C-alpha cells in the first residue's frame, strides 16, 4: 500500500514537473505582444522627443525651417512643425504620399520671407523660387499662420497667397497644375489630325520641330507624330521621340506585344497612343556640350507632358 502511494506521488510529481518544464520552455504569446507594444510605444516616444527638439523658439525660425522642409520635399519635417490640430488635418494625405511633398518639376530653388506679423498678426508670407530643367519657372507664395505653445512656435495654418499660387508645399495630388500653366509660363499647343494633342511651354516648343507622318519602320505603317530637337549650331534636326497611334487590332499583333521600346501613354476614341524614344544619346561623346545638354532638357520636358493631354475615358 505504501509502495503504491509512493509510486503514485512520484508519478504526480513527474507529471507536474513535466508540465511546468513544457510551459517554461515555450515562448509566451502574451509576453511577445507586450514586447511589441513596448517597442512601438518606445518608438512613438522617441519620435515625439525628436519632433519636440526640432521646433524653434521664435516664430520666424519656425517659418524658415518650414520653408526649408518645403524645399527638401520633406513632409515629415513639415508635419513635425505643425500644431496638434494641423497635424490631424495633414496626416492622412502625407502618409498616402510617403511623406513627400511638392513635385519633381517644378522644384523649389530658393525661398524667403517677404512679410511678417507687422502686416498680419501671427502670419508670415513666404515666397518660393521655382525652377524646371528649362530654367526659371516663376514664384509661388504661401501665407503661414503660427501659434505659440509653451516656449515654442508651431505652424497652425498654410494657405495660398492668391489664386495664382501653385501650392508647391502640398502633396502631389493637391498641387494646382492649371495654375502652373496659366500663370507661370506661356504654353503652346500642337494638335494632330490623328487625335493626338500636346501642350508644351513656348520656350520648349520653339526648340522642337513637330511633324506628322507614318512610321514606315514599324509594322503596318501606323500614323505617327515625330518630335525633333532643332540644333541651331549644326543646323540639323535631332530625334527626340515619336508618338504612334495603334488600332485595337494592331495592338494585338505579336510585333507590338513584344516591341522592346514602345510605352503606352493613353487612348481615346481614335486609338491607343504609344511613345518611342531614342535608345542612345544622339550626342554620344558630346553629352556635356551646350547642344547635348539642351537636347536632354527638351527631351525631359517632352516626356513629362507627352501623355497628359490624352483622356483615357473616351474610348
C-alpha positions as YAML, in Angstrom:
chain: A
units: angstrom
residues:
- id: 1
  name: UNK
  ca: [0.00, 0.00, 0.00]
- id: 2
  name: UNK
  ca: [2.80, 2.35, 0.92]
- id: 3
  name: UNK
  ca: [4.63, 1.45, -2.25]
- id: 4
  name: UNK
  ca: [1.53, 2.28, -4.29]
- id: 5
  name: UNK
  ca: [1.16, 5.60, -2.55]
- id: 6
  name: UNK
  ca: [4.79, 6.47, -3.07]
- id: 7
  name: UNK
  ca: [4.64, 5.42, -6.73]
- id: 8
  name: UNK
  ca: [1.50, 7.49, -7.22]
- id: 9
  name: UNK
  ca: [3.16, 10.55, -5.68]
- id: 10
  name: UNK
  ca: [6.20, 10.09, -7.89]
- id: 11
  name: UNK
  ca: [4.01, 9.89, -10.99]
- id: 12
  name: UNK
  ca: [2.10, 13.00, -9.98]
- id: 13
  name: UNK
  ca: [5.29, 14.90, -9.24]
- id: 14
  name: UNK
  ca: [6.75, 13.72, -12.54]
- id: 15
  name: UNK
  ca: [3.74, 14.90, -14.49]
- id: 16
  name: UNK
  ca: [3.71, 18.23, -12.68]
- id: 17
  name: UNK
  ca: [7.42, 18.74, -13.30]
- id: 18
  name: UNK
  ca: [7.00, 17.83, -16.98]
- id: 19
  name: UNK
  ca: [4.10, 20.24, -17.40]
- id: 20
  name: UNK
  ca: [5.99, 23.08, -15.73]
- id: 21
  name: UNK
  ca: [9.06, 22.38, -17.87]
- id: 22
  name: UNK
  ca: [6.99, 22.46, -21.04]
- id: 23
  name: UNK
  ca: [5.38, 25.75, -20.07]
- id: 24
  name: UNK
  ca: [8.66, 27.43, -19.20]
- id: 25
  name: UNK
  ca: [10.31, 26.27, -22.43]
- id: 26
  name: UNK
  ca: [7.52, 27.70, -24.66]
- id: 27
  name: UNK
  ca: [7.67, 31.45, -25.52]
- id: 28
  name: UNK
  ca: [4.84, 33.43, -24.01]
- id: 29
  name: UNK
  ca: [2.46, 34.86, -26.63]
- id: 30
  name: UNK
  ca: [1.29, 37.44, -24.15]
- id: 31
  name: UNK
  ca: [4.89, 38.44, -23.36]
- id: 32
  name: UNK
  ca: [5.72, 38.76, -27.07]
- id: 33
  name: UNK
  ca: [2.69, 41.02, -27.52]
- id: 34
  name: UNK
  ca: [3.74, 43.10, -24.56]
- id: 35
  name: UNK
  ca: [7.25, 43.45, -26.01]
- id: 36
  name: UNK
  ca: [5.86, 44.62, -29.35]
- id: 37
  name: UNK
  ca: [3.63, 47.16, -27.65]
- id: 38
  name: UNK
  ca: [6.52, 48.38, -25.53]
- id: 39
  name: UNK
  ca: [8.72, 48.68, -28.62]
- id: 40
  name: UNK
  ca: [6.03, 50.62, -30.52]
- id: 41
  name: UNK
  ca: [5.48, 52.90, -27.53]
- id: 42
  name: UNK
  ca: [9.23, 53.47, -27.29]
- id: 43
  name: UNK
  ca: [9.42, 54.46, -30.96]
- id: 44
  name: UNK
  ca: [6.48, 56.82, -30.55]
- id: 45
  name: UNK
  ca: [8.12, 58.36, -27.52]
- id: 46
  name: UNK
  ca: [11.40, 58.72, -29.39]
- id: 47
  name: UNK
  ca: [9.61, 60.36, -32.33]
- id: 48
  name: UNK
  ca: [7.80, 62.80, -30.03]
- id: 49
  name: UNK
  ca: [11.09, 63.72, -28.39]
- id: 50
  name: UNK
  ca: [12.75, 64.28, -31.79]
- id: 51
  name: UNK
  ca: [9.85, 66.40, -33.03]
- id: 52
  name: UNK
  ca: [9.85, 68.47, -29.84]
- id: 53
  name: UNK
  ca: [13.58, 69.14, -30.16]
- id: 54
  name: UNK
  ca: [13.17, 70.35, -33.76]
- id: 55
  name: UNK
  ca: [10.58, 73.08, -33.16]
- id: 56
  name: UNK
  ca: [12.27, 76.52, -32.72]
- id: 57
  name: UNK
  ca: [11.55, 79.07, -30.01]
- id: 58
  name: UNK
  ca: [10.94, 82.01, -32.35]
- id: 59
  name: UNK
  ca: [8.17, 82.35, -34.90]
- id: 60
  name: UNK
  ca: [10.46, 83.43, -37.75]
- id: 61
  name: UNK
  ca: [12.84, 80.50, -37.20]
- id: 62
  name: UNK
  ca: [9.87, 78.10, -37.36]
- id: 63
  name: UNK
  ca: [8.68, 79.61, -40.66]
- id: 64
  name: UNK
  ca: [12.22, 79.46, -42.07]
- id: 65
  name: UNK
  ca: [12.54, 75.80, -41.10]
- id: 66
  name: UNK
  ca: [9.14, 75.02, -42.63]
- id: 67
  name: UNK
  ca: [10.21, 76.69, -45.90]
- id: 68
  name: UNK
  ca: [13.40, 74.64, -45.85]
- id: 69
  name: UNK
  ca: [11.30, 71.48, -45.41]
- id: 70
  name: UNK
  ca: [9.22, 72.50, -48.46]
- id: 71
  name: UNK
  ca: [12.41, 72.88, -50.49]
- id: 72
  name: UNK
  ca: [13.58, 69.44, -49.29]
- id: 73
  name: UNK
  ca: [10.13, 67.99, -50.14]
- id: 74
  name: UNK
  ca: [10.07, 66.63, -46.59]
- id: 75
  name: UNK
  ca: [6.52, 66.20, -45.41]
- id: 76
  name: UNK
  ca: [7.86, 64.60, -42.21]
- id: 77
  name: UNK
  ca: [9.71, 67.77, -41.20]
- id: 78
  name: UNK
  ca: [6.75, 69.98, -42.10]
- id: 79
  name: UNK
  ca: [4.50, 67.73, -40.01]
- id: 80
  name: UNK
  ca: [6.83, 67.99, -37.00]
- id: 81
  name: UNK
  ca: [6.37, 71.77, -37.05]
- id: 82
  name: UNK
  ca: [2.55, 71.64, -37.10]
- id: 83
  name: UNK
  ca: [0.26, 72.20, -34.13]
- id: 84
  name: UNK
  ca: [-1.66, 69.11, -32.98]
- id: 85
  name: UNK
  ca: [-4.80, 70.32, -34.77]
- id: 86
  name: UNK
  ca: [-2.90, 70.99, -38.02]
- id: 87
  name: UNK
  ca: [-1.36, 67.51, -37.80]
- id: 88
  name: UNK
  ca: [-4.81, 65.93, -37.68]
- id: 89
  name: UNK
  ca: [-5.74, 67.56, -40.97]
- id: 90
  name: UNK
  ca: [-2.48, 66.74, -42.75]
- id: 91
  name: UNK
  ca: [-1.54, 63.24, -41.61]
- id: 92
  name: UNK
  ca: [-3.65, 61.14, -44.00]
- id: 93
  name: UNK
  ca: [-2.52, 63.00, -47.12]
- id: 94
  name: UNK
  ca: [1.14, 62.96, -46.10]
- id: 95
  name: UNK
  ca: [1.04, 59.24, -45.29]
- id: 96
  name: UNK
  ca: [-0.57, 58.42, -48.64]
- id: 97
  name: UNK
  ca: [2.37, 60.03, -50.45]
- id: 98
  name: UNK
  ca: [5.00, 58.52, -48.12]
- id: 99
  name: UNK
  ca: [5.67, 61.92, -46.51]
- id: 100
  name: UNK
  ca: [6.83, 63.51, -49.78]
- id: 101
  name: UNK
  ca: [5.52, 66.91, -50.86]
- id: 102
  name: UNK
  ca: [5.93, 69.10, -53.94]
- id: 103
  name: UNK
  ca: [6.79, 67.93, -57.45]
- id: 104
  name: UNK
  ca: [9.84, 66.75, -59.34]
- id: 105
  name: UNK
  ca: [9.20, 69.64, -61.72]
- id: 106
  name: UNK
  ca: [8.92, 72.47, -60.95]
- id: 107
  name: UNK
  ca: [11.04, 72.32, -57.81]
- id: 108
  name: UNK
  ca: [11.95, 74.89, -55.15]
- id: 109
  name: UNK
  ca: [15.30, 76.51, -55.86]
- id: 110
  name: UNK
  ca: [15.13, 79.08, -53.05]
- id: 111
  name: UNK
  ca: [12.79, 80.81, -50.60]
- id: 112
  name: UNK
  ca: [12.47, 83.95, -48.48]
- id: 113
  name: UNK
  ca: [10.07, 85.54, -46.01]
- id: 114
  name: UNK
  ca: [8.58, 88.60, -47.72]
- id: 115
  name: UNK
  ca: [6.31, 89.83, -44.92]
- id: 116
  name: UNK
  ca: [5.75, 89.17, -41.23]
- id: 117
  name: UNK
  ca: [3.41, 89.85, -38.31]
- id: 118
  name: UNK
  ca: [3.71, 93.58, -38.80]
- id: 119
  name: UNK
  ca: [1.29, 93.29, -41.74]
- id: 120
  name: UNK
  ca: [-0.87, 90.43, -40.41]
- id: 121
  name: UNK
  ca: [-0.88, 89.22, -36.81]
- id: 122
  name: UNK
  ca: [0.88, 85.88, -36.34]
- id: 123
  name: UNK
  ca: [1.13, 85.40, -40.12]
- id: 124
  name: UNK
  ca: [4.10, 85.30, -42.47]
- id: 125
  name: UNK
  ca: [4.18, 85.34, -46.25]
- id: 126
  name: UNK
  ca: [6.81, 83.10, -47.81]
- id: 127
  name: UNK
  ca: [7.95, 83.29, -51.44]
- id: 128
  name: UNK
  ca: [9.37, 80.23, -53.21]
- id: 129
  name: UNK
  ca: [11.51, 80.47, -56.35]
- id: 130
  name: UNK
  ca: [10.50, 77.70, -58.76]
- id: 131
  name: UNK
  ca: [12.74, 76.07, -61.35]
- id: 132
  name: UNK
  ca: [12.49, 73.41, -64.07]
- id: 133
  name: UNK
  ca: [15.08, 71.76, -66.29]
- id: 134
  name: UNK
  ca: [14.47, 74.51, -68.85]
- id: 135
  name: UNK
  ca: [15.07, 77.38, -66.43]
- id: 136
  name: UNK
  ca: [13.17, 79.69, -64.08]
- id: 137
  name: UNK
  ca: [9.51, 78.89, -63.55]
- id: 138
  name: UNK
  ca: [8.34, 81.90, -61.58]
- id: 139
  name: UNK
  ca: [7.48, 82.16, -57.89]
- id: 140
  name: UNK
  ca: [4.90, 80.69, -55.54]
- id: 141
  name: UNK
  ca: [3.67, 82.26, -52.29]
- id: 142
  name: UNK
  ca: [2.16, 80.90, -49.09]
- id: 143
  name: UNK
  ca: [0.61, 82.61, -46.08]
- id: 144
  name: UNK
  ca: [1.80, 80.77, -42.97]
- id: 145
  name: UNK
  ca: [-0.01, 81.15, -39.65]
- id: 146
  name: UNK
  ca: [1.94, 80.47, -36.45]
- id: 147
  name: UNK
  ca: [0.99, 79.85, -32.82]
- id: 148
  name: UNK
  ca: [3.00, 79.77, -29.60]
- id: 149
  name: UNK
  ca: [2.68, 76.66, -27.44]
- id: 150
  name: UNK
  ca: [4.75, 76.82, -24.29]
- id: 151
  name: UNK
  ca: [8.04, 78.37, -25.32]
- id: 152
  name: UNK
  ca: [7.93, 77.05, -28.92]
- id: 153
  name: UNK
  ca: [6.31, 78.31, -32.13]
- id: 154
  name: UNK
  ca: [4.31, 75.95, -34.35]
- id: 155
  name: UNK
  ca: [2.69, 76.17, -37.79]
- id: 156
  name: UNK
  ca: [-1.09, 76.27, -37.39]
- id: 157
  name: UNK
  ca: [-2.14, 77.04, -40.99]
- id: 158
  name: UNK
  ca: [-0.78, 77.24, -44.54]
- id: 159
  name: UNK
  ca: [-2.76, 78.86, -47.34]
- id: 160
  name: UNK
  ca: [-2.06, 80.09, -50.89]
- id: 161
  name: UNK
  ca: [-1.34, 83.81, -51.06]
- id: 162
  name: UNK
  ca: [-3.52, 84.20, -54.18]
- id: 163
  name: UNK
  ca: [-5.38, 82.29, -56.89]
- id: 164
  name: UNK
  ca: [-2.12, 82.17, -58.83]
- id: 165
  name: UNK
  ca: [-0.43, 80.06, -56.17]
- id: 166
  name: UNK
  ca: [0.73, 76.58, -57.19]
- id: 167
  name: UNK
  ca: [0.80, 75.17, -53.67]
- id: 168
  name: UNK
  ca: [4.28, 73.68, -54.01]
- id: 169
  name: UNK
  ca: [4.18, 72.84, -50.26]
- id: 170
  name: UNK
  ca: [1.29, 70.40, -50.78]
- id: 171
  name: UNK
  ca: [1.36, 66.70, -51.57]
- id: 172
  name: UNK
  ca: [1.44, 66.00, -55.36]
- id: 173
  name: UNK
  ca: [-2.36, 65.39, -55.55]
- id: 174
  name: UNK
  ca: [-3.08, 68.88, -54.23]
- id: 175
  name: UNK
  ca: [-0.69, 70.94, -56.34]
- id: 176
  name: UNK
  ca: [-2.56, 73.35, -58.62]
- id: 177
  name: UNK
  ca: [-1.29, 72.27, -62.05]
- id: 178
  name: UNK
  ca: [-3.68, 74.51, -64.03]
- id: 179
  name: UNK
  ca: [-2.27, 77.48, -62.11]
- id: 180
  name: UNK
  ca: [1.24, 76.47, -63.19]
- id: 181
  name: UNK
  ca: [0.32, 76.55, -66.84]
- id: 182
  name: UNK
  ca: [-1.95, 79.58, -66.63]
- id: 183
  name: UNK
  ca: [0.12, 81.90, -64.50]
- id: 184
  name: UNK
  ca: [3.76, 80.95, -64.72]
- id: 185
  name: UNK
  ca: [4.52, 80.00, -68.30]
- id: 186
  name: UNK
  ca: [3.22, 80.62, -71.78]
- id: 187
  name: UNK
  ca: [2.00, 77.34, -73.25]
- id: 188
  name: UNK
  ca: [1.71, 76.33, -76.88]
- id: 189
  name: UNK
  ca: [-0.44, 73.52, -78.23]
- id: 190
  name: UNK
  ca: [0.09, 71.09, -81.07]
- id: 191
  name: UNK
  ca: [-2.97, 69.34, -82.48]
- id: 192
  name: UNK
  ca: [-2.56, 66.48, -84.94]
- id: 193
  name: UNK
  ca: [-5.20, 65.08, -87.27]
- id: 194
  name: UNK
  ca: [-4.77, 61.59, -85.75]
- id: 195
  name: UNK
  ca: [-6.38, 62.56, -82.43]
- id: 196
  name: UNK
  ca: [-3.19, 63.43, -80.57]
- id: 197
  name: UNK
  ca: [-2.82, 66.70, -78.66]
- id: 198
  name: UNK
  ca: [0.09, 68.07, -76.63]
- id: 199
  name: UNK
  ca: [0.65, 71.26, -74.66]
- id: 200
  name: UNK
  ca: [4.24, 72.43, -74.06]
- id: 201
  name: UNK
  ca: [5.87, 75.60, -72.74]
- id: 202
  name: UNK
  ca: [6.50, 78.09, -75.53]
- id: 203
  name: UNK
  ca: [10.23, 78.07, -74.73]
- id: 204
  name: UNK
  ca: [10.34, 74.30, -75.26]
- id: 205
  name: UNK
  ca: [8.12, 74.26, -78.34]
- id: 206
  name: UNK
  ca: [10.39, 76.83, -80.01]
- id: 207
  name: UNK
  ca: [13.21, 74.29, -79.87]
- id: 208
  name: UNK
  ca: [11.13, 71.44, -81.33]
- id: 209
  name: UNK
  ca: [10.04, 70.50, -84.82]
- id: 210
  name: UNK
  ca: [6.78, 68.51, -84.88]
- id: 211
  name: UNK
  ca: [5.89, 66.52, -87.98]
- id: 212
  name: UNK
  ca: [3.01, 64.14, -88.68]
- id: 213
  name: UNK
  ca: [3.50, 61.18, -91.00]
- id: 214
  name: UNK
  ca: [3.55, 57.38, -90.84]
- id: 215
  name: UNK
  ca: [6.06, 55.13, -89.13]
- id: 216
  name: UNK
  ca: [7.48, 53.30, -92.13]
- id: 217
  name: UNK
  ca: [9.83, 51.25, -89.96]
- id: 218
  name: UNK
  ca: [7.00, 49.84, -87.83]
- id: 219
  name: UNK
  ca: [4.64, 47.04, -88.84]
- id: 220
  name: UNK
  ca: [1.50, 48.27, -90.57]
- id: 221
  name: UNK
  ca: [2.93, 51.78, -91.08]
- id: 222
  name: UNK
  ca: [0.81, 53.31, -88.29]
- id: 223
  name: UNK
  ca: [0.22, 57.09, -88.18]
- id: 224
  name: UNK
  ca: [2.82, 58.93, -86.15]
- id: 225
  name: UNK
  ca: [3.83, 62.30, -84.73]
- id: 226
  name: UNK
  ca: [7.60, 62.87, -84.72]
- id: 227
  name: UNK
  ca: [9.39, 65.29, -82.38]
- id: 228
  name: UNK
  ca: [12.89, 66.57, -83.21]
- id: 229
  name: UNK
  ca: [15.26, 68.97, -81.46]
- id: 230
  name: UNK
  ca: [16.33, 71.88, -83.64]
- id: 231
  name: UNK
  ca: [20.12, 72.08, -83.32]
- id: 232
  name: UNK
  ca: [20.79, 75.68, -84.37]
- id: 233
  name: UNK
  ca: [24.59, 75.26, -84.32]
- id: 234
  name: UNK
  ca: [24.75, 72.20, -86.58]
- id: 235
  name: UNK
  ca: [21.66, 73.36, -88.48]
- id: 236
  name: UNK
  ca: [20.08, 69.93, -88.19]
- id: 237
  name: UNK
  ca: [17.19, 68.14, -86.50]
- id: 238
  name: UNK
  ca: [17.93, 65.53, -83.86]
- id: 239
  name: UNK
  ca: [15.25, 62.93, -82.95]
- id: 240
  name: UNK
  ca: [13.56, 63.30, -79.55]
- id: 241
  name: UNK
  ca: [10.70, 60.86, -79.74]
- id: 242
  name: UNK
  ca: [7.70, 59.60, -81.68]
- id: 243
  name: UNK
  ca: [4.05, 59.11, -80.79]
- id: 244
  name: UNK
  ca: [2.39, 56.16, -82.56]
- id: 245
  name: UNK
  ca: [-1.36, 55.57, -82.80]
- id: 246
  name: UNK
  ca: [-2.35, 51.89, -82.95]
- id: 247
  name: UNK
  ca: [-5.73, 50.36, -83.61]
- id: 248
  name: UNK
  ca: [-7.10, 47.61, -81.35]
- id: 249
  name: UNK
  ca: [-6.12, 45.03, -83.96]
- id: 250
  name: UNK
  ca: [-2.58, 46.37, -84.30]
- id: 251
  name: UNK
  ca: [-2.08, 46.32, -80.53]
- id: 252
  name: UNK
  ca: [-2.71, 42.56, -80.53]
- id: 253
  name: UNK
  ca: [-0.04, 41.83, -83.13]
- id: 254
  name: UNK
  ca: [2.99, 39.91, -81.78]
- id: 255
  name: UNK
  ca: [5.22, 42.63, -83.25]
- id: 256
  name: UNK
  ca: [3.81, 45.27, -80.89]
- id: 257
  name: UNK
  ca: [3.21, 42.89, -78.00]
- id: 258
  name: UNK
  ca: [6.94, 42.12, -77.98]
- id: 259
  name: UNK
  ca: [8.17, 45.57, -79.01]
- id: 260
  name: UNK
  ca: [11.03, 46.49, -76.59]
- id: 261
  name: UNK
  ca: [10.86, 50.28, -76.95]
- id: 262
  name: UNK
  ca: [7.22, 51.38, -77.02]
- id: 263
  name: UNK
  ca: [5.40, 52.72, -73.95]
- id: 264
  name: UNK
  ca: [1.66, 53.26, -73.70]
- id: 265
  name: UNK
  ca: [0.78, 56.89, -72.91]
- id: 266
  name: UNK
  ca: [-3.02, 57.00, -73.36]
- id: 267
  name: UNK
  ca: [-6.04, 56.27, -75.51]
- id: 268
  name: UNK
  ca: [-9.17, 57.88, -76.92]
- id: 269
  name: UNK
  ca: [-11.85, 57.12, -79.49]
- id: 270
  name: UNK
  ca: [-9.35, 57.22, -82.32]
- id: 271
  name: UNK
  ca: [-6.96, 54.63, -80.94]
- id: 272
  name: UNK
  ca: [-4.25, 53.90, -78.41]
- id: 273
  name: UNK
  ca: [-1.11, 56.03, -78.32]
- id: 274
  name: UNK
  ca: [2.41, 54.85, -77.62]
- id: 275
  name: UNK
  ca: [5.70, 56.72, -77.32]
- id: 276
  name: UNK
  ca: [9.13, 55.70, -78.59]
- id: 277
  name: UNK
  ca: [12.32, 57.45, -77.52]
- id: 278
  name: UNK
  ca: [15.91, 57.14, -78.78]
- id: 279
  name: UNK
  ca: [17.70, 54.20, -77.19]
- id: 280
  name: UNK
  ca: [21.00, 56.11, -77.14]
- id: 281
  name: UNK
  ca: [22.07, 59.71, -76.57]
- id: 282
  name: UNK
  ca: [22.47, 61.24, -80.05]
- id: 283
  name: UNK
  ca: [25.31, 63.43, -78.76]
- id: 284
  name: UNK
  ca: [27.39, 60.44, -77.64]
- id: 285
  name: UNK
  ca: [30.80, 61.68, -76.54]
- id: 286
  name: UNK
  ca: [29.49, 65.24, -76.50]
- id: 287
  name: UNK
  ca: [26.78, 64.94, -73.86]
- id: 288
  name: UNK
  ca: [28.30, 67.87, -71.95]
- id: 289
  name: UNK
  ca: [28.18, 70.20, -74.92]
- id: 290
  name: UNK
  ca: [25.63, 73.02, -74.87]
- id: 291
  name: UNK
  ca: [23.58, 71.26, -77.54]
- id: 292
  name: UNK
  ca: [23.83, 67.87, -75.82]
- id: 293
  name: UNK
  ca: [22.60, 69.33, -72.52]
- id: 294
  name: UNK
  ca: [19.81, 71.29, -74.19]
- id: 295
  name: UNK
  ca: [18.65, 68.21, -76.13]
- id: 296
  name: UNK
  ca: [18.33, 66.33, -72.83]
- id: 297
  name: UNK
  ca: [16.41, 69.16, -71.17]
- id: 298
  name: UNK
  ca: [13.98, 69.38, -74.08]
- id: 299
  name: UNK
  ca: [13.54, 65.60, -74.02]
- id: 300
  name: UNK
  ca: [12.75, 65.66, -70.29]
- id: 301
  name: UNK
  ca: [10.17, 68.40, -70.83]
- id: 302
  name: UNK
  ca: [8.60, 66.41, -73.67]
- id: 303
  name: UNK
  ca: [8.49, 63.20, -71.63]
- id: 304
  name: UNK
  ca: [6.84, 64.97, -68.69]
- id: 305
  name: UNK
  ca: [3.99, 66.21, -70.91]
- id: 306
  name: UNK
  ca: [3.69, 63.68, -73.71]
- id: 307
  name: UNK
  ca: [0.76, 61.70, -72.27]
- id: 308
  name: UNK
  ca: [-1.03, 64.30, -70.17]
- id: 309
  name: UNK
  ca: [-3.37, 65.55, -72.90]
- id: 310
  name: UNK
  ca: [-4.87, 62.17, -73.80]
- id: 311
  name: UNK
  ca: [-8.07, 61.44, -71.87]
- id: 312
  name: UNK
  ca: [-8.34, 57.73, -71.03]
- id: 313
  name: UNK
  ca: [-12.12, 57.68, -70.60]
- id: 314
  name: UNK
  ca: [-13.22, 58.46, -74.13]
- id: 315
  name: UNK
  ca: [-12.52, 55.12, -75.78]
...
